[in-house]
mmCIF file of C-alpha atoms in Angstrom:
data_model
loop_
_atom_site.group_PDB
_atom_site.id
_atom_site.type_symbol
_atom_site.label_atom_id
_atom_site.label_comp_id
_atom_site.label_asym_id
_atom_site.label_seq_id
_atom_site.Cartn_x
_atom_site.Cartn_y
_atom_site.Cartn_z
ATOM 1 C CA UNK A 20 24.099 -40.357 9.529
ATOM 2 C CA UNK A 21 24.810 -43.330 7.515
ATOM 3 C CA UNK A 22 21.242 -43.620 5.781
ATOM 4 C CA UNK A 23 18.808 -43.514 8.394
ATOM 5 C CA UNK A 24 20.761 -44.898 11.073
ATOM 6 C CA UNK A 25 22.409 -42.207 13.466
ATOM 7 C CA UNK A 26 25.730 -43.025 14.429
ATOM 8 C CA UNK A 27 25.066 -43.592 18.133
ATOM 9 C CA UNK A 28 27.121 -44.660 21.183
ATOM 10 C CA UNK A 29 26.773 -45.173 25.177
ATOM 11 C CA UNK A 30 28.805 -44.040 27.269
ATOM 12 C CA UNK A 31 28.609 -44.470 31.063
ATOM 13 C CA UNK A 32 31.295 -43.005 33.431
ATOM 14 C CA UNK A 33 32.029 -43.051 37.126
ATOM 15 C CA UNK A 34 33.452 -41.066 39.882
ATOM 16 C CA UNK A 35 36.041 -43.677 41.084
ATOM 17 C CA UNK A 36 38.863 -44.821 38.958
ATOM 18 C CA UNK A 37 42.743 -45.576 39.096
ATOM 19 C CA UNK A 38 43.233 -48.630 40.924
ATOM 20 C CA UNK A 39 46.806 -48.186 41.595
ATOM 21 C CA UNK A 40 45.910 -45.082 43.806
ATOM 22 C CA UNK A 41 42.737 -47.353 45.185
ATOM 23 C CA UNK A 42 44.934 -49.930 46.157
ATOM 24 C CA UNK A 43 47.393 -47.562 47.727
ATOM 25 C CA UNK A 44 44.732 -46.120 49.597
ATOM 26 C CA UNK A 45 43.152 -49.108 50.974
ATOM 27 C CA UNK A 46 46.316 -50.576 51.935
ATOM 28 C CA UNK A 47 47.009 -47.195 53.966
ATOM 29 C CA UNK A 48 43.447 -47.055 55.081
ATOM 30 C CA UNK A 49 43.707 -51.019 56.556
ATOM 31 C CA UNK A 50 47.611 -50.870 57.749
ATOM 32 C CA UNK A 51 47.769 -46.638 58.823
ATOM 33 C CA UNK A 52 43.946 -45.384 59.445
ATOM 34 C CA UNK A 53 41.956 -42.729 57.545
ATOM 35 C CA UNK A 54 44.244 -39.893 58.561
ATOM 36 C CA UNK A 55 47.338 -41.312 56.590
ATOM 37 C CA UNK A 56 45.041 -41.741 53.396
ATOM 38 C CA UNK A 57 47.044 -39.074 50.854
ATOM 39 C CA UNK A 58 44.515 -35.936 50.169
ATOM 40 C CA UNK A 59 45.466 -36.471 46.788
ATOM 41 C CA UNK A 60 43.634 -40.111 46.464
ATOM 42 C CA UNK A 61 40.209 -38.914 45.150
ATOM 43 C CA UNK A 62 41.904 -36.377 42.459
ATOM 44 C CA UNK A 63 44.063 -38.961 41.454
ATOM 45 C CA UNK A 64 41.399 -41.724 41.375
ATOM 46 C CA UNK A 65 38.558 -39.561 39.301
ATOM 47 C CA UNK A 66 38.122 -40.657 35.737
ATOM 48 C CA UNK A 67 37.245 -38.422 32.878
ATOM 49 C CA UNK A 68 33.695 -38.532 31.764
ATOM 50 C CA UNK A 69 33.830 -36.265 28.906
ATOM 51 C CA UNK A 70 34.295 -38.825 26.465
ATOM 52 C CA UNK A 71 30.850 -38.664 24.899
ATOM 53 C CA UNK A 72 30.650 -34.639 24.064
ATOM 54 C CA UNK A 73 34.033 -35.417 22.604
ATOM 55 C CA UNK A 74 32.741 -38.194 20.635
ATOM 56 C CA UNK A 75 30.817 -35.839 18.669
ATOM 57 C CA UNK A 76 32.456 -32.910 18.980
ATOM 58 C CA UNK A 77 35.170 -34.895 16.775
ATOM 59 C CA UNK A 78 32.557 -36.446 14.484
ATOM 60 C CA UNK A 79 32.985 -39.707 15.895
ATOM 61 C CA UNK A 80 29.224 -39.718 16.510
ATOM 62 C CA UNK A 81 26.108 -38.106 16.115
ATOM 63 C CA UNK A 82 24.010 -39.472 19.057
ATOM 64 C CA UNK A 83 25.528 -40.268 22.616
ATOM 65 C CA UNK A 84 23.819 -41.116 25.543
ATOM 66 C CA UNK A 85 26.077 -40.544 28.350
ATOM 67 C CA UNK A 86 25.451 -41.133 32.097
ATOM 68 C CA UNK A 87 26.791 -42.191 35.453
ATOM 69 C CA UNK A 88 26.730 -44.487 37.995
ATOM 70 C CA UNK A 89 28.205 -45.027 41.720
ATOM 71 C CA UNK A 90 28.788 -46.649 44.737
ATOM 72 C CA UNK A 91 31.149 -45.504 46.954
ATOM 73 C CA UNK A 92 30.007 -46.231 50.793
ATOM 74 C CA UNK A 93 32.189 -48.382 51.828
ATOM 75 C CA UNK A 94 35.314 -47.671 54.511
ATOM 76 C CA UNK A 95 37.834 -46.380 51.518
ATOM 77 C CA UNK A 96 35.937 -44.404 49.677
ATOM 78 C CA UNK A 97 34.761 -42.277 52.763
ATOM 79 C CA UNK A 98 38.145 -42.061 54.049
ATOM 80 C CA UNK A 99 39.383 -40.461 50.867
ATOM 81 C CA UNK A 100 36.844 -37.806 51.076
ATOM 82 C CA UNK A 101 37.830 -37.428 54.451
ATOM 83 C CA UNK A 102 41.221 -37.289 53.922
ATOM 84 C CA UNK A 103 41.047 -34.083 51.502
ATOM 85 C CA UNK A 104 38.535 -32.732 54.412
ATOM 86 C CA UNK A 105 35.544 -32.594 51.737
ATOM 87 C CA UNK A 106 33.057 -34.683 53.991
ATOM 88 C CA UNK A 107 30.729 -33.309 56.328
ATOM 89 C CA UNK A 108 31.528 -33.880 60.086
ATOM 90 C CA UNK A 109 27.907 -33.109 61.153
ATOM 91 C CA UNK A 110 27.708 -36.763 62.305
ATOM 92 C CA UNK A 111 25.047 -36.565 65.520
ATOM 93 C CA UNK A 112 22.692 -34.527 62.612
ATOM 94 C CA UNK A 113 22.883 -36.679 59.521
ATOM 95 C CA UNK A 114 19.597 -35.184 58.157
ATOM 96 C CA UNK A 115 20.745 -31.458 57.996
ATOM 97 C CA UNK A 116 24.552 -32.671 57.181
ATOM 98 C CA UNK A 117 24.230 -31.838 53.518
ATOM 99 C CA UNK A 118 23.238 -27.982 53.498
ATOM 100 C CA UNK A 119 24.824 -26.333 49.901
ATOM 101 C CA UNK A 120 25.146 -22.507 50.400
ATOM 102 C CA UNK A 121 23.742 -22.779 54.175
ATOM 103 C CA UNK A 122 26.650 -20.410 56.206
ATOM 104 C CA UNK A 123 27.451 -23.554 58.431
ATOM 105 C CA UNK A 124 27.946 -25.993 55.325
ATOM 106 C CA UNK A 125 30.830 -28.343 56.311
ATOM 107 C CA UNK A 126 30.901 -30.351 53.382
ATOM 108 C CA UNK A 127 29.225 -32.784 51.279
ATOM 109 C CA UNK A 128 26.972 -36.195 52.444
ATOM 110 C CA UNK A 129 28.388 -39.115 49.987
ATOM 111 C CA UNK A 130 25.208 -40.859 48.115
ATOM 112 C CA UNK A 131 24.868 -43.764 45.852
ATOM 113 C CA UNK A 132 22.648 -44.195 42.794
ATOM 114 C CA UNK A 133 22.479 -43.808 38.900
ATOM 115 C CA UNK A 134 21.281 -42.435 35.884
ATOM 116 C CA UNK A 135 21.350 -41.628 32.370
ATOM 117 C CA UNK A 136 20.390 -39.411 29.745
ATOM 118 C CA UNK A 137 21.780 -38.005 26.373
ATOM 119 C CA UNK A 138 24.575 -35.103 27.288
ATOM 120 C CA UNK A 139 23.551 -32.378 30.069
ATOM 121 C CA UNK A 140 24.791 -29.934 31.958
ATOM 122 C CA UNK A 141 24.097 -29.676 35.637
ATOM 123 C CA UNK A 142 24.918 -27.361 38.738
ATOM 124 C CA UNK A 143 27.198 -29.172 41.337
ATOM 125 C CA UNK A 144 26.672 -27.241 44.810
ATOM 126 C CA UNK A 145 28.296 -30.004 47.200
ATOM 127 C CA UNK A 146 28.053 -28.268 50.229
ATOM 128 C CA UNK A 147 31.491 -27.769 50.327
ATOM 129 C CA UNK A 148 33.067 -24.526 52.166
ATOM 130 C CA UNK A 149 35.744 -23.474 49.036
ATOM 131 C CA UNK A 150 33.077 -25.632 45.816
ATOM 132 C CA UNK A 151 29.667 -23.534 46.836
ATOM 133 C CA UNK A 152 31.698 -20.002 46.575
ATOM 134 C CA UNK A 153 33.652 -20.796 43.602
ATOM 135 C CA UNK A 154 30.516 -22.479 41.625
ATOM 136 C CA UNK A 155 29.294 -18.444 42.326
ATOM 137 C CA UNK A 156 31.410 -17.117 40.859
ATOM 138 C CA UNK A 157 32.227 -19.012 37.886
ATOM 139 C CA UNK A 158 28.505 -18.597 37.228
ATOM 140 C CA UNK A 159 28.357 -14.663 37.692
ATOM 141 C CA UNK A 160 31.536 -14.658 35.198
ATOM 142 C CA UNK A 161 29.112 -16.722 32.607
ATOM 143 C CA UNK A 162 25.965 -13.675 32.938
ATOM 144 C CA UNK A 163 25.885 -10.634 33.745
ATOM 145 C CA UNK A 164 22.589 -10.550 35.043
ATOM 146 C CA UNK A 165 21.861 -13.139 37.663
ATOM 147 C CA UNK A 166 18.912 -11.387 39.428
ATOM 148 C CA UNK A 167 15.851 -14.319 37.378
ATOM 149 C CA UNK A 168 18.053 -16.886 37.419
ATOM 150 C CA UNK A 169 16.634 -19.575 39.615
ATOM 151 C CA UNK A 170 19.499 -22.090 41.568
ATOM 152 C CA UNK A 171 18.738 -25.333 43.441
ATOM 153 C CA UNK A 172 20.574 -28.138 44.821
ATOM 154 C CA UNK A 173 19.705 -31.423 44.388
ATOM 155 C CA UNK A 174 22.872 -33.066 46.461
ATOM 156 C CA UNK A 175 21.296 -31.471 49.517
ATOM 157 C CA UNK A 176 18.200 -34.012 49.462
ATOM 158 C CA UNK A 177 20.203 -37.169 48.210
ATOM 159 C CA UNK A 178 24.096 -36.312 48.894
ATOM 160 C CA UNK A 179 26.675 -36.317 46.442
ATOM 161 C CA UNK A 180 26.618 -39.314 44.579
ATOM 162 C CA UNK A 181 30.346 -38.784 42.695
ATOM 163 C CA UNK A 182 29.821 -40.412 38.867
ATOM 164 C CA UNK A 183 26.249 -40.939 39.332
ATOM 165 C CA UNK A 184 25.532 -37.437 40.412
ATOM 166 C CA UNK A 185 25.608 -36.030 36.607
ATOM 167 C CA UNK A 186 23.010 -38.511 35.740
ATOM 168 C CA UNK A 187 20.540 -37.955 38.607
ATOM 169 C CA UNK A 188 20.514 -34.217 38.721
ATOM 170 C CA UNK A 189 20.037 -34.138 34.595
ATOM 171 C CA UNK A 190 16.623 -36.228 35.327
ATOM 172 C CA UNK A 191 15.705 -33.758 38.092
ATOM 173 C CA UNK A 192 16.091 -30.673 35.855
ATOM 174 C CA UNK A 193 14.381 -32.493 32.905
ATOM 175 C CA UNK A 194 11.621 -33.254 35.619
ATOM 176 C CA UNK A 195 11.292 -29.510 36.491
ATOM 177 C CA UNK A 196 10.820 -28.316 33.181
ATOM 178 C CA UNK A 197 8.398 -30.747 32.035
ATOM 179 C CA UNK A 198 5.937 -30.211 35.679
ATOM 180 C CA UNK A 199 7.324 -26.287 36.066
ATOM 181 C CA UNK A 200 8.119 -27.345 39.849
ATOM 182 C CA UNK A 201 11.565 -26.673 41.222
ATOM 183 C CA UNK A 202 12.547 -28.805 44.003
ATOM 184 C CA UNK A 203 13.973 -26.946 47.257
ATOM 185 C CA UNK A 204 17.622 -26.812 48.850
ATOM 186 C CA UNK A 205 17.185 -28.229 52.270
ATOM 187 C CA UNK A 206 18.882 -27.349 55.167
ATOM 188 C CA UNK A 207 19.326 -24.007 53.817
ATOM 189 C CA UNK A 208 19.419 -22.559 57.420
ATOM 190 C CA UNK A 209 21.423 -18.675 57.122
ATOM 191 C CA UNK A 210 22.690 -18.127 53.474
ATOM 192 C CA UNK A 211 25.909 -17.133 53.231
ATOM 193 C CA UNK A 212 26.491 -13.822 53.407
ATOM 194 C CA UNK A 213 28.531 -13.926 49.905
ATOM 195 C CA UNK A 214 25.659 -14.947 47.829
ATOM 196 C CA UNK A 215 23.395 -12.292 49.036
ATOM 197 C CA UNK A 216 25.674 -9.951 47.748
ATOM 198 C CA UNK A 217 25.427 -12.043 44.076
ATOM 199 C CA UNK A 218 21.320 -11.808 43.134
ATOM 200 C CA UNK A 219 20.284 -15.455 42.856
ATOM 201 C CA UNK A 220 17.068 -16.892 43.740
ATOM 202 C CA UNK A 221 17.826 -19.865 45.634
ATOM 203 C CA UNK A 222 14.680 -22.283 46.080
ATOM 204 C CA UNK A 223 14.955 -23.524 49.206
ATOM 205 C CA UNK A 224 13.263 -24.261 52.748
ATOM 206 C CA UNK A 225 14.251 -25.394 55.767
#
């Protein structure tokens, strides 16, 4: 603090990044197709948005408000997603596409939007085959008791909205603590067998 004046800072990141590796990609996506796009363009192309807990983790500052934003529906940045087979393929059923932890997830529906708030932590559960199982787990390795904790999934209602998805979700938690309403994982159809074997309660409906 410098009198009464917090040292404060913004900071807001996004999902999408690197244009070398976007301009590879959209030049392979335009000359080649989808299916020629490298699985490696989204990892490459994803920038870091830790730079605000850093901030004041080195002193740098004592307030940050950190956030996100994104919009990614357009022809390249599906076909990355596609490319590293992270997209759901439930085309003819767009509604029910997005289904975290349902046993016929396929992967994620992309979304678009923003927001921002001072530094939170959020759940990710994309709806992703390999992503839902390993969130599990690194959560059981965090507690030992999982059986009251209560696990939603906000990407299931509004997709999976890359840098802005941070953001967004951080409102909706701050939102269920301040009405004590939790708000459910659609499309939630037959849990996977895994996480029945891991106590959670899931709020959901179908």
């Amino acid at each position: 603090m410098v009198g009464k004046i917090p040292r404060a800072g913004v900071l807001v990141g996004t999902g999408m990044g690197g244009l070398t590796v976007f301009s590879d990609g959209v030049q392979a996506l335009i000359e080649r197709g989808y299916r020629k796009i490298t699985p490696f363009f989204i990892p490459y192309a994803i920038t870091n948005m830790g730079s605000a807990l850093l901030a004041i983790e080195l002193g740098e500052a004592d307030l940050m408000i950190a956030g996100g934003t994104e919009a990614a529906i357009i022809p390249i940045g599906l076909g990355g997603f596609v490319a590293c087979r992270a997209l759901s393929q439930r085309n003819d059923d767009p509604q029910t596409a997005s289904r975290p932890w349902d046993k016929e997830r396929d992967g994620f529906v992309m979304g678009e939007g923003s927001g921002v708030l001072v530094n939170y932590i959020n759940a990710h559960a994309t709806s992703t085959p390999v992503g839902d199982v390993a969130e599990v787990n690194a959560i059981k390795k965090v507690f030992n008791n999982t059986s009251e904790i209560k696990m939603n999934s906000t990407k299931s209602m509004i997709g999976h909205c890359l840098g802005a998805a941070g953001g967004l979700e951080a409102i909706a938690s701050v939102k269920a603590i301040n009405t004590g309403w939790l708000h459910p994982t659609i499309n939630q159809f037959v849990c996977t067998a895994f996480y029945l074997s891991r106590p959670f309660f899931f709020q959901s409906y179908v």
